[in-house]
PDB file of N, CA and C in Angstrom:
ATOM      1  N   MET A   1      -9.207   6.712  12.428  1.00  0.00           N
ATOM      2  CA  MET A   1      -7.905   7.199  11.145  1.00  0.00           C
ATOM      3  C   MET A   1      -6.941   6.050  11.076  1.00  0.00           C
ATOM      4  N   THR A   2      -7.509   4.061  10.857  1.00  0.00           N
ATOM      5  CA  THR A   2      -6.500   3.262  10.817  1.00  0.00           C
ATOM      6  C   THR A   2      -6.893   2.323  10.649  1.00  0.00           C
ATOM      7  N   GLY A   3      -6.485   1.735  10.445  1.00  0.00           N
ATOM      8  CA  GLY A   3      -6.839   0.495   9.076  1.00  0.00           C
ATOM      9  C   GLY A   3      -5.673   0.495   7.793  1.00  0.00           C
ATOM     10  N   THR A   4      -5.281  -0.290   7.138  1.00  0.00           N
ATOM     11  CA  THR A   4      -4.355  -0.597   6.206  1.00  0.00           C
ATOM     12  C   THR A   4      -3.627   0.898   5.617  1.00  0.00           C
ATOM     13  N   THR A   5      -1.675   0.048   5.669  1.00  0.00           N
ATOM     14  CA  THR A   5      -1.619   1.479   4.786  1.00  0.00           C
ATOM     15  C   THR A   5      -1.016   1.765   4.227  1.00  0.00           C
ATOM     16  N   THR A   6      -0.756   0.973   3.528  1.00  0.00           N
ATOM     17  CA  THR A   6      -0.805   0.305   1.975  1.00  0.00           C
ATOM     18  C   THR A   6      -2.247   0.282   1.078  1.00  0.00           C
ATOM     19  N   GLY A   7      -2.548   1.247  -0.039  1.00  0.00           N
ATOM     20  CA  GLY A   7      -3.397   0.690  -0.787  1.00  0.00           C
ATOM     21  C   GLY A   7      -3.487   2.046  -1.995  1.00  0.00           C
ATOM     22  N   THR A   8      -4.271   2.444  -2.039  1.00  0.00           N
ATOM     23  CA  THR A   8      -4.773   3.101  -3.286  1.00  0.00           C
ATOM     24  C   THR A   8      -5.588   4.820  -2.679  1.00  0.00           C
ATOM     25  N   TRP A   9      -5.619   5.823  -2.734  1.00  0.00           N
ATOM     26  CA  TRP A   9      -5.945   7.465  -1.739  1.00  0.00           C
ATOM     27  C   TRP A   9      -6.933   7.628  -3.113  1.00  0.00           C
ATOM     28  N   VAL A  10      -7.926   7.473  -2.643  1.00  0.00           N
ATOM     29  CA  VAL A  10      -9.359   7.911  -3.162  1.00  0.00           C
ATOM     30  C   VAL A  10     -10.376   8.322  -2.876  1.00  0.00           C
ATOM     31  N   THR A  11     -10.365   9.700  -3.403  1.00  0.00           N
ATOM     32  CA  THR A  11     -11.617  11.198  -3.920  1.00  0.00           C
ATOM     33  C   THR A  11     -12.210  10.439  -2.821  1.00  0.00           C
ATOM     34  N   ALA A  12     -13.639  10.489  -1.857  1.00  0.00           N
ATOM     35  CA  ALA A  12     -14.220  10.243  -1.539  1.00  0.00           C
ATOM     36  C   ALA A  12     -15.120  11.319  -0.879  1.00  0.00           C
ATOM     37  N   VAL A  13     -14.892  12.586  -0.906  1.00  0.00           N
ATOM     38  CA  VAL A  13     -15.878  14.324  -1.322  1.00  0.00           C
ATOM     39  C   VAL A  13     -14.843  14.929  -1.141  1.00  0.00           C
ATOM     40  N   SER A  14     -16.145  16.329  -1.767  1.00  0.00           N
ATOM     41  CA  SER A  14     -14.747  18.017  -1.316  1.00  0.00           C
ATOM     42  C   SER A  14     -15.420  17.859   0.106  1.00  0.00           C
ATOM     43  N   VAL A  15     -14.746  18.559   1.340  1.00  0.00           N
ATOM     44  CA  VAL A  15     -14.679  19.547   2.078  1.00  0.00           C
ATOM     45  C   VAL A  15     -15.411  19.640   2.986  1.00  0.00           C
ATOM     46  N   ALA A  16     -16.607  21.479   1.371  1.00  0.00           N
ATOM     47  CA  ALA A  16     -17.458  21.607   0.757  1.00  0.00           C
ATOM     48  C   ALA A  16     -18.717  21.209   1.294  1.00  0.00           C
ATOM     49  N   GLU A  17     -18.690  19.258   1.148  1.00  0.00           N
ATOM     50  CA  GLU A  17     -19.408  18.301   0.298  1.00  0.00           C
ATOM     51  C   GLU A  17     -20.450  18.044   1.810  1.00  0.00           C
ATOM     52  N   LEU A  18     -19.199  17.826   3.334  1.00  0.00           N
ATOM     53  CA  LEU A  18     -19.368  17.918   4.059  1.00  0.00           C
ATOM     54  C   LEU A  18     -19.831  17.877   5.621  1.00  0.00           C
ATOM     55  N   ASP A  19     -20.196  18.503   6.492  1.00  0.00           N
ATOM     56  CA  ASP A  19     -21.019  20.271   7.026  1.00  0.00           C
ATOM     57  C   ASP A  19     -19.839  18.267   8.628  1.00  0.00           C
ATOM     58  N   ASP A  20     -19.544  20.093   9.579  1.00  0.00           N
ATOM     59  CA  ASP A  20     -19.365  19.084  10.843  1.00  0.00           C
ATOM     60  C   ASP A  20     -20.787  18.160  11.532  1.00  0.00           C
ATOM     61  N   GLY A  21     -20.360  17.096  11.847  1.00  0.00           N
ATOM     62  CA  GLY A  21     -21.300  15.991  12.818  1.00  0.00           C
ATOM     63  C   GLY A  21     -22.535  15.643  11.300  1.00  0.00           C
ATOM     64  N   ASP A  22     -21.312  15.262  10.049  1.00  0.00           N
ATOM     65  CA  ASP A  22     -22.472  14.538   8.867  1.00  0.00           C
ATOM     66  C   ASP A  22     -21.300  13.379   8.089  1.00  0.00           C
ATOM     67  N   ALA A  23     -22.299  12.711   8.043  1.00  0.00           N
ATOM     68  CA  ALA A  23     -21.751  11.331   7.461  1.00  0.00           C
ATOM     69  C   ALA A  23     -22.216  11.666   6.372  1.00  0.00           C
ATOM     70  N   MET A  24     -21.147  10.608   4.660  1.00  0.00           N
ATOM     71  CA  MET A  24     -21.871  10.587   3.255  1.00  0.00           C
ATOM     72  C   MET A  24     -21.213   8.995   3.466  1.00  0.00           C
ATOM     73  N   ARG A  25     -21.738   9.229   2.023  1.00  0.00           N
ATOM     74  CA  ARG A  25     -21.139   7.443   1.685  1.00  0.00           C
ATOM     75  C   ARG A  25     -20.232   7.583  -0.148  1.00  0.00           C
ATOM     76  N   PHE A  26     -20.283   6.508  -0.250  1.00  0.00           N
ATOM     77  CA  PHE A  26     -19.393   6.804  -1.410  1.00  0.00           C
ATOM     78  C   PHE A  26     -18.767   5.279  -1.902  1.00  0.00           C
ATOM     79  N   ASP A  27     -19.228   5.076  -2.309  1.00  0.00           N
ATOM     80  CA  ASP A  27     -18.851   3.250  -3.406  1.00  0.00           C
ATOM     81  C   ASP A  27     -17.809   3.479  -4.196  1.00  0.00           C
ATOM     82  N   HIS A  28     -16.365   2.922  -4.339  1.00  0.00           N
ATOM     83  CA  HIS A  28     -15.768   2.743  -4.647  1.00  0.00           C
ATOM     84  C   HIS A  28     -15.368   1.222  -4.625  1.00  0.00           C
ATOM     85  N   GLU A  29     -14.810   0.818  -6.386  1.00  0.00           N
ATOM     86  CA  GLU A  29     -15.206  -0.999  -6.515  1.00  0.00           C
ATOM     87  C   GLU A  29     -15.772  -2.003  -6.074  1.00  0.00           C
ATOM     88  N   GLY A  30     -16.346  -1.531  -5.860  1.00  0.00           N
ATOM     89  CA  GLY A  30     -17.245  -2.656  -5.245  1.00  0.00           C
ATOM     90  C   GLY A  30     -17.860  -2.280  -3.553  1.00  0.00           C
ATOM     91  N   ARG A  31     -16.807  -1.454  -3.008  1.00  0.00           N
ATOM     92  CA  ARG A  31     -16.477  -1.197  -1.688  1.00  0.00           C
ATOM     93  C   ARG A  31     -17.253  -0.046  -1.363  1.00  0.00           C
ATOM     94  N   CYS A  32     -18.722  -0.541  -0.406  1.00  0.00           N
ATOM     95  CA  CYS A  32     -19.165   0.874   0.751  1.00  0.00           C
ATOM     96  C   CYS A  32     -18.577   1.083   1.410  1.00  0.00           C
ATOM     97  N   VAL A  33     -18.101   2.979   1.609  1.00  0.00           N
ATOM     98  CA  VAL A  33     -16.674   3.749   2.831  1.00  0.00           C
ATOM     99  C   VAL A  33     -18.025   4.430   2.946  1.00  0.00           C
ATOM    100  N   ALA A  34     -17.916   5.069   4.217  1.00  0.00           N
ATOM    101  CA  ALA A  34     -18.479   5.246   4.931  1.00  0.00           C
ATOM    102  C   ALA A  34     -17.528   6.769   5.986  1.00  0.00           C
ATOM    103  N   VAL A  35     -18.138   8.125   5.090  1.00  0.00           N
ATOM    104  CA  VAL A  35     -16.839   8.995   5.440  1.00  0.00           C
ATOM    105  C   VAL A  35     -17.555  10.267   6.801  1.00  0.00           C
ATOM    106  N   TYR A  36     -17.085  10.179   7.744  1.00  0.00           N
ATOM    107  CA  TYR A  36     -17.938  11.396   9.112  1.00  0.00           C
ATOM    108  C   TYR A  36     -16.491  12.419   8.841  1.00  0.00           C
ATOM    109  N   ASN A  37     -17.959  13.470   9.198  1.00  0.00           N
ATOM    110  CA  ASN A  37     -17.256  15.098   9.552  1.00  0.00           C
ATOM    111  C   ASN A  37     -16.296  14.955  10.675  1.00  0.00           C
ATOM    112  N   ALA A  38     -16.002  14.618  11.671  1.00  0.00           N
ATOM    113  CA  ALA A  38     -16.474  14.976  13.616  1.00  0.00           C
ATOM    114  C   ALA A  38     -15.865  15.979  13.865  1.00  0.00           C
ATOM    115  N   GLY A  39     -15.682  17.284  14.651  1.00  0.00           N
ATOM    116  CA  GLY A  39     -15.389  18.479  14.303  1.00  0.00           C
ATOM    117  C   GLY A  39     -14.499  19.231  13.631  1.00  0.00           C
ATOM    118  N   GLY A  40     -13.859  18.697  12.757  1.00  0.00           N
ATOM    119  CA  GLY A  40     -13.543  19.412  10.828  1.00  0.00           C
ATOM    120  C   GLY A  40     -12.259  18.346  10.942  1.00  0.00           C
ATOM    121  N   THR A  41     -12.415  17.023  11.198  1.00  0.00           N
ATOM    122  CA  THR A  41     -11.284  15.452  10.871  1.00  0.00           C
ATOM    123  C   THR A  41     -12.692  14.685  10.706  1.00  0.00           C
ATOM    124  N   PHE A  42     -11.377  14.443   9.463  1.00  0.00           N
ATOM    125  CA  PHE A  42     -11.734  13.128   8.944  1.00  0.00           C
ATOM    126  C   PHE A  42     -11.952  11.968   9.255  1.00  0.00           C
ATOM    127  N   TYR A  43     -13.040  10.715   8.546  1.00  0.00           N
ATOM    128  CA  TYR A  43     -12.624   9.247   9.296  1.00  0.00           C
ATOM    129  C   TYR A  43     -13.598   8.981   8.666  1.00  0.00           C
ATOM    130  N   ALA A  44     -12.638   7.032   8.068  1.00  0.00           N
ATOM    131  CA  ALA A  44     -13.373   6.625   7.524  1.00  0.00           C
ATOM    132  C   ALA A  44     -13.551   5.255   8.066  1.00  0.00           C
ATOM    133  N   SER A  45     -14.608   4.873   7.719  1.00  0.00           N
ATOM    134  CA  SER A  45     -15.148   3.067   7.779  1.00  0.00           C
ATOM    135  C   SER A  45     -16.335   1.962   6.752  1.00  0.00           C
ATOM    136  N   ALA A  46     -15.856   1.379   6.482  1.00  0.00           N
ATOM    137  CA  ALA A  46     -16.999  -0.298   6.463  1.00  0.00           C
ATOM    138  C   ALA A  46     -18.215   0.854   6.156  1.00  0.00           C
ATOM    139  N   GLY A  47     -19.110   0.741   5.451  1.00  0.00           N
ATOM    140  CA  GLY A  47     -20.218   1.246   5.202  1.00  0.00           C
ATOM    141  C   GLY A  47     -21.893   1.277   5.314  1.00  0.00           C
ATOM    142  N   ILE A  48     -21.495  -0.263   6.064  1.00  0.00           N
ATOM    143  CA  ILE A  48     -21.911  -0.779   5.882  1.00  0.00           C
ATOM    144  C   ILE A  48     -22.067  -1.778   7.087  1.00  0.00           C
ATOM    145  N   CYS A  49     -23.246  -0.858   7.738  1.00  0.00           N
ATOM    146  CA  CYS A  49     -23.754  -2.060   9.783  1.00  0.00           C
ATOM    147  C   CYS A  49     -22.888  -3.735  10.321  1.00  0.00           C
ATOM    148  N   SER A  50     -21.961  -3.985  10.643  1.00  0.00           N
ATOM    149  CA  SER A  50     -20.976  -5.236  11.398  1.00  0.00           C
ATOM    150  C   SER A  50     -22.009  -6.094  11.259  1.00  0.00           C
ATOM    151  N   HIS A  51     -23.903  -5.854  11.787  1.00  0.00           N
ATOM    152  CA  HIS A  51     -25.001  -6.132  12.378  1.00  0.00           C
ATOM    153  C   HIS A  51     -26.240  -6.869  11.340  1.00  0.00           C
ATOM    154  N   GLU A  52     -26.294  -5.651  10.266  1.00  0.00           N
ATOM    155  CA  GLU A  52     -27.002  -6.023   9.766  1.00  0.00           C
ATOM    156  C   GLU A  52     -27.164  -5.367   7.742  1.00  0.00           C
ATOM    157  N   HIS A  53     -27.492  -5.498   7.178  1.00  0.00           N
ATOM    158  CA  HIS A  53     -26.812  -3.663   5.907  1.00  0.00           C
ATOM    159  C   HIS A  53     -28.149  -2.875   6.045  1.00  0.00           C
ATOM    160  N   ALA A  54     -26.853  -2.268   6.688  1.00  0.00           N
ATOM    161  CA  ALA A  54     -27.656  -0.541   6.873  1.00  0.00           C
ATOM    162  C   ALA A  54     -26.837   0.077   6.317  1.00  0.00           C
ATOM    163  N   PHE A  55     -27.251   1.279   5.856  1.00  0.00           N
ATOM    164  CA  PHE A  55     -25.970   2.699   5.119  1.00  0.00           C
ATOM    165  C   PHE A  55     -25.501   2.854   6.928  1.00  0.00           C
ATOM    166  N   MET A  56     -24.474   3.396   7.014  1.00  0.00           N
ATOM    167  CA  MET A  56     -23.822   3.596   8.135  1.00  0.00           C
ATOM    168  C   MET A  56     -23.565   5.163   7.885  1.00  0.00           C
ATOM    169  N   SER A  57     -23.985   5.967   6.869  1.00  0.00           N
ATOM    170  CA  SER A  57     -23.971   7.386   6.527  1.00  0.00           C
ATOM    171  C   SER A  57     -25.570   7.630   7.313  1.00  0.00           C
ATOM    172  N   GLU A  58     -26.187   6.255   6.562  1.00  0.00           N
ATOM    173  CA  GLU A  58     -27.305   7.158   7.364  1.00  0.00           C
ATOM    174  C   GLU A  58     -27.803   7.827   8.841  1.00  0.00           C
ATOM    175  N   GLY A  59     -26.736   6.808   9.977  1.00  0.00           N
ATOM    176  CA  GLY A  59     -26.655   6.736  11.299  1.00  0.00           C
ATOM    177  C   GLY A  59     -26.801   7.885  11.732  1.00  0.00           C
ATOM    178  N   TYR A  60     -26.759   8.484  13.697  1.00  0.00           N
ATOM    179  CA  TYR A  60     -26.719   9.401  14.448  1.00  0.00           C
ATOM    180  C   TYR A  60     -25.380   9.728  14.052  1.00  0.00           C
ATOM    181  N   LEU A  61     -24.398  10.663  13.839  1.00  0.00           N
ATOM    182  CA  LEU A  61     -23.199  10.523  14.486  1.00  0.00           C
ATOM    183  C   LEU A  61     -23.609  11.800  15.626  1.00  0.00           C
ATOM    184  N   ASP A  62     -22.844  11.750  17.335  1.00  0.00           N
ATOM    185  CA  ASP A  62     -22.320  11.847  18.481  1.00  0.00           C
ATOM    186  C   ASP A  62     -21.382  12.167  18.471  1.00  0.00           C
ATOM    187  N   GLY A  63     -19.955  13.497  19.068  1.00  0.00           N
ATOM    188  CA  GLY A  63     -18.383  13.319  18.606  1.00  0.00           C
ATOM    189  C   GLY A  63     -17.949  12.031  17.685  1.00  0.00           C
ATOM    190  N   HIS A  64     -18.146  10.692  18.042  1.00  0.00           N
ATOM    191  CA  HIS A  64     -17.149  10.104  17.468  1.00  0.00           C
ATOM    192  C   HIS A  64     -17.390   8.698  17.462  1.00  0.00           C
ATOM    193  N   ILE A  65     -18.975   8.893  17.245  1.00  0.00           N
ATOM    194  CA  ILE A  65     -19.421   7.860  17.802  1.00  0.00           C
ATOM    195  C   ILE A  65     -21.296   7.658  16.282  1.00  0.00           C
ATOM    196  N   ILE A  66     -20.832   6.702  15.977  1.00  0.00           N
ATOM    197  CA  ILE A  66     -21.411   6.294  15.133  1.00  0.00           C
ATOM    198  C   ILE A  66     -22.995   5.724  14.701  1.00  0.00           C
ATOM    199  N   GLU A  67     -24.722   6.211  15.345  1.00  0.00           N
ATOM    200  CA  GLU A  67     -25.390   4.763  15.687  1.00  0.00           C
ATOM    201  C   GLU A  67     -25.582   4.589  14.175  1.00  0.00           C
ATOM    202  N   CYS A  68     -26.038   2.764  14.642  1.00  0.00           N
ATOM    203  CA  CYS A  68     -26.205   2.550  13.076  1.00  0.00           C
ATOM    204  C   CYS A  68     -28.191   2.395  12.800  1.00  0.00           C
ATOM    205  N   PRO A  69     -28.676   2.623  11.652  1.00  0.00           N
ATOM    206  CA  PRO A  69     -29.659   3.346  11.892  1.00  0.00           C
ATOM    207  C   PRO A  69     -30.739   2.505  11.852  1.00  0.00           C
ATOM    208  N   LEU A  70     -30.766   1.012  12.122  1.00  0.00           N
ATOM    209  CA  LEU A  70     -31.160  -0.050  11.705  1.00  0.00           C
ATOM    210  C   LEU A  70     -30.958  -0.796  12.957  1.00  0.00           C
ATOM    211  N   HIS A  71     -30.474  -1.052  14.029  1.00  0.00           N
ATOM    212  CA  HIS A  71     -30.418  -1.629  15.278  1.00  0.00           C
ATOM    213  C   HIS A  71     -30.262  -0.748  16.065  1.00  0.00           C
ATOM    214  N   GLN A  72     -29.571   0.337  16.211  1.00  0.00           N
ATOM    215  CA  GLN A  72     -29.015   1.055  17.340  1.00  0.00           C
ATOM    216  C   GLN A  72     -27.806   1.092  17.780  1.00  0.00           C
ATOM    217  N   ALA A  73     -26.713   0.154  16.632  1.00  0.00           N
ATOM    218  CA  ALA A  73     -24.924  -0.056  17.006  1.00  0.00           C
ATOM    219  C   ALA A  73     -24.216   1.064  16.836  1.00  0.00           C
ATOM    220  N   LEU A  74     -23.629   0.884  18.484  1.00  0.00           N
ATOM    221  CA  LEU A  74     -22.750   2.044  18.539  1.00  0.00           C
ATOM    222  C   LEU A  74     -21.286   2.161  18.337  1.00  0.00           C
ATOM    223  N   PHE A  75     -20.570   2.483  17.187  1.00  0.00           N
ATOM    224  CA  PHE A  75     -19.254   1.708  17.076  1.00  0.00           C
ATOM    225  C   PHE A  75     -18.427   4.086  17.097  1.00  0.00           C
ATOM    226  N   ASP A  76     -17.406   3.166  17.789  1.00  0.00           N
ATOM    227  CA  ASP A  76     -16.291   3.871  17.339  1.00  0.00           C
ATOM    228  C   ASP A  76     -15.082   4.671  15.674  1.00  0.00           C
ATOM    229  N   ILE A  77     -16.421   5.321  15.547  1.00  0.00           N
ATOM    230  CA  ILE A  77     -15.989   6.056  14.161  1.00  0.00           C
ATOM    231  C   ILE A  77     -14.237   6.164  13.572  1.00  0.00           C
ATOM    232  N   ARG A  78     -13.475   6.613  15.474  1.00  0.00           N
ATOM    233  CA  ARG A  78     -11.875   6.911  14.882  1.00  0.00           C
ATOM    234  C   ARG A  78     -11.560   5.199  14.143  1.00  0.00           C
ATOM    235  N   THR A  79     -11.319   4.565  15.288  1.00  0.00           N
ATOM    236  CA  THR A  79     -11.330   3.022  15.346  1.00  0.00           C
ATOM    237  C   THR A  79     -11.933   2.121  14.981  1.00  0.00           C
ATOM    238  N   GLY A  80     -13.210   2.018  14.739  1.00  0.00           N
ATOM    239  CA  GLY A  80     -14.842   0.961  14.249  1.00  0.00           C
ATOM    240  C   GLY A  80     -14.998   0.510  15.708  1.00  0.00           C
ATOM    241  N   ALA A  81     -13.865   0.485  16.687  1.00  0.00           N
ATOM    242  CA  ALA A  81     -14.976  -1.074  17.763  1.00  0.00           C
ATOM    243  C   ALA A  81     -15.991  -0.039  18.128  1.00  0.00           C
ATOM    244  N   ASN A  82     -16.777  -1.746  18.219  1.00  0.00           N
ATOM    245  CA  ASN A  82     -18.392  -1.571  18.583  1.00  0.00           C
ATOM    246  C   ASN A  82     -18.427  -1.916  19.820  1.00  0.00           C
ATOM    247  N   LEU A  83     -19.770  -0.598  20.705  1.00  0.00           N
ATOM    248  CA  LEU A  83     -19.654  -0.688  21.655  1.00  0.00           C
ATOM    249  C   LEU A  83     -20.566  -0.646  22.229  1.00  0.00           C
ATOM    250  N   SER A  84     -22.074  -1.797  21.175  1.00  0.00           N
ATOM    251  CA  SER A  84     -22.667  -1.731  21.452  1.00  0.00           C
ATOM    252  C   SER A  84     -23.181  -2.966  21.332  1.00  0.00           C
ATOM    253  N   PRO A  85     -24.344  -3.996  21.607  1.00  0.00           N
ATOM    254  CA  PRO A  85     -24.807  -5.053  21.277  1.00  0.00           C
ATOM    255  C   PRO A  85     -25.630  -3.860  20.294  1.00  0.00           C
ATOM    256  N   PRO A  86     -26.961  -4.678  19.234  1.00  0.00           N
ATOM    257  CA  PRO A  86     -27.408  -5.854  18.639  1.00  0.00           C
ATOM    258  C   PRO A  86     -26.044  -5.983  17.880  1.00  0.00           C
ATOM    259  N   ALA A  87     -24.213  -5.393  17.593  1.00  0.00           N
ATOM    260  CA  ALA A  87     -23.436  -5.903  16.803  1.00  0.00           C
ATOM    261  C   ALA A  87     -22.765  -6.167  17.539  1.00  0.00           C
ATOM    262  N   THR A  88     -21.538  -7.463  17.096  1.00  0.00           N
ATOM    263  CA  THR A  88     -21.229  -7.638  17.950  1.00  0.00           C
ATOM    264  C   THR A  88     -19.791  -8.124  17.457  1.00  0.00           C
ATOM    265  N   LYS A  89     -19.124  -7.331  16.481  1.00  0.00           N
ATOM    266  CA  LYS A  89     -18.199  -7.201  15.554  1.00  0.00           C
ATOM    267  C   LYS A  89     -18.139  -5.361  15.240  1.00  0.00           C
ATOM    268  N   SER A  90     -16.297  -4.939  15.201  1.00  0.00           N
ATOM    269  CA  SER A  90     -16.442  -3.587  14.530  1.00  0.00           C
ATOM    270  C   SER A  90     -15.582  -4.002  12.867  1.00  0.00           C
ATOM    271  N   LEU A  91     -16.008  -2.128  13.063  1.00  0.00           N
ATOM    272  CA  LEU A  91     -16.238  -2.145  11.388  1.00  0.00           C
ATOM    273  C   LEU A  91     -14.705  -1.740  11.661  1.00  0.00           C
ATOM    274  N   GLN A  92     -14.469  -2.076   9.624  1.00  0.00           N
ATOM    275  CA  GLN A  92     -12.745  -1.713   9.475  1.00  0.00           C
ATOM    276  C   GLN A  92     -12.738  -0.160   9.263  1.00  0.00           C
ATOM    277  N   THR A  93     -12.108  -0.043   9.101  1.00  0.00           N
ATOM    278  CA  THR A  93     -11.565   1.806   9.225  1.00  0.00           C
ATOM    279  C   THR A  93     -10.544   2.312   8.687  1.00  0.00           C
ATOM    280  N   TYR A  94     -10.502   3.320   8.148  1.00  0.00           N
ATOM    281  CA  TYR A  94      -9.114   3.176   7.447  1.00  0.00           C
ATOM    282  C   TYR A  94      -8.038   5.015   6.688  1.00  0.00           C
ATOM    283  N   PRO A  95      -7.787   5.356   6.191  1.00  0.00           N
ATOM    284  CA  PRO A  95      -6.902   6.640   6.324  1.00  0.00           C
ATOM    285  C   PRO A  95      -6.941   7.698   5.977  1.00  0.00           C
ATOM    286  N   THR A  96      -7.127   8.309   6.675  1.00  0.00           N
ATOM    287  CA  THR A  96      -8.155   9.771   4.996  1.00  0.00           C
ATOM    288  C   THR A  96      -6.646  10.821   5.529  1.00  0.00           C
ATOM    289  N   ARG A  97      -7.804  11.538   4.828  1.00  0.00           N
ATOM    290  CA  ARG A  97      -5.494  12.909   4.940  1.00  0.00           C
ATOM    291  C   ARG A  97      -7.556  13.880   4.515  1.00  0.00           C
ATOM    292  N   VAL A  98      -6.706  15.029   3.493  1.00  0.00           N
ATOM    293  CA  VAL A  98      -7.317  15.807   2.603  1.00  0.00           C
ATOM    294  C   VAL A  98      -6.393  16.571   2.397  1.00  0.00           C
ATOM    295  N   GLU A  99      -6.561  16.227   0.933  1.00  0.00           N
ATOM    296  CA  GLU A  99      -5.835  16.960  -0.203  1.00  0.00           C
ATOM    297  C   GLU A  99      -7.281  17.608  -0.715  1.00  0.00           C
ATOM    298  N   ASN A 100      -6.026  19.557  -1.647  1.00  0.00           N
ATOM    299  CA  ASN A 100      -7.340  20.402  -2.409  1.00  0.00           C
ATOM    300  C   ASN A 100      -8.087  20.686  -2.169  1.00  0.00           C
ATOM    301  N   GLY A 101      -9.361  20.577  -1.285  1.00  0.00           N
ATOM    302  CA  GLY A 101      -9.990  20.386  -0.557  1.00  0.00           C
ATOM    303  C   GLY A 101     -11.159  18.425  -0.308  1.00  0.00           C
ATOM    304  N   LYS A 102     -10.485  18.373  -0.408  1.00  0.00           N
ATOM    305  CA  LYS A 102     -10.530  17.085  -1.094  1.00  0.00           C
ATOM    306  C   LYS A 102     -10.600  16.075   0.390  1.00  0.00           C
ATOM    307  N   VAL A 103     -11.546  14.607   0.882  1.00  0.00           N
ATOM    308  CA  VAL A 103     -11.738  14.175   1.519  1.00  0.00           C
ATOM    309  C   VAL A 103     -10.504  12.739   0.532  1.00  0.00           C
ATOM    310  N   MET A 104      -9.717  12.149   0.938  1.00  0.00           N
ATOM    311  CA  MET A 104      -8.843  11.380   0.437  1.00  0.00           C
ATOM    312  C   MET A 104      -9.172  10.574   1.256  1.00  0.00           C
ATOM    313  N   VAL A 105      -9.174   8.729   0.530  1.00  0.00           N
ATOM    314  CA  VAL A 105      -9.528   7.912   1.425  1.00  0.00           C
ATOM    315  C   VAL A 105      -8.303   6.819   1.513  1.00  0.00           C
ATOM    316  N   LEU A 106      -7.723   6.178   1.947  1.00  0.00           N
ATOM    317  CA  LEU A 106      -7.399   4.826   1.501  1.00  0.00           C
ATOM    318  C   LEU A 106      -7.565   3.722   1.057  1.00  0.00           C
ATOM    319  N   LEU A 107      -7.892   3.321   0.047  1.00  0.00           N
ATOM    320  CA  LEU A 107      -8.623   1.867   0.335  1.00  0.00           C
ATOM    321  C   LEU A 107      -7.463   0.833   0.139  1.00  0.00           C
ATOM    322  N   GLY A 108      -7.224  -1.562   0.332  1.00  0.00           N
ATOM    323  CA  GLY A 108      -6.009  -1.719   0.737  1.00  0.00           C
ATOM    324  C   GLY A 108      -6.918  -2.553  -0.239  1.00  0.00           C
TER     325      GLY A 108
END
């Protein structure tokens, strides 16, 4: 839940649609975002891997680590930190909150 502190809160997904351990993609004004449910806490990051074009929402989520589905680079969904090659750059992350049963993401 890190990233910019100003911007617009956007509804990403219903809490009921995103099971624990799952990820989902949504697009807003040309921006692809991945939303993750890790133990009932929601996180959001850039939806496309920093290494090559792959949707992070299609990766394998293990706790707070998402594995890119294309080349298996690992990222921490809490901070976006790159944890393994072949990726060398971190993912941008976005603050989240739950409001009226919806996961909201702050996009700057």
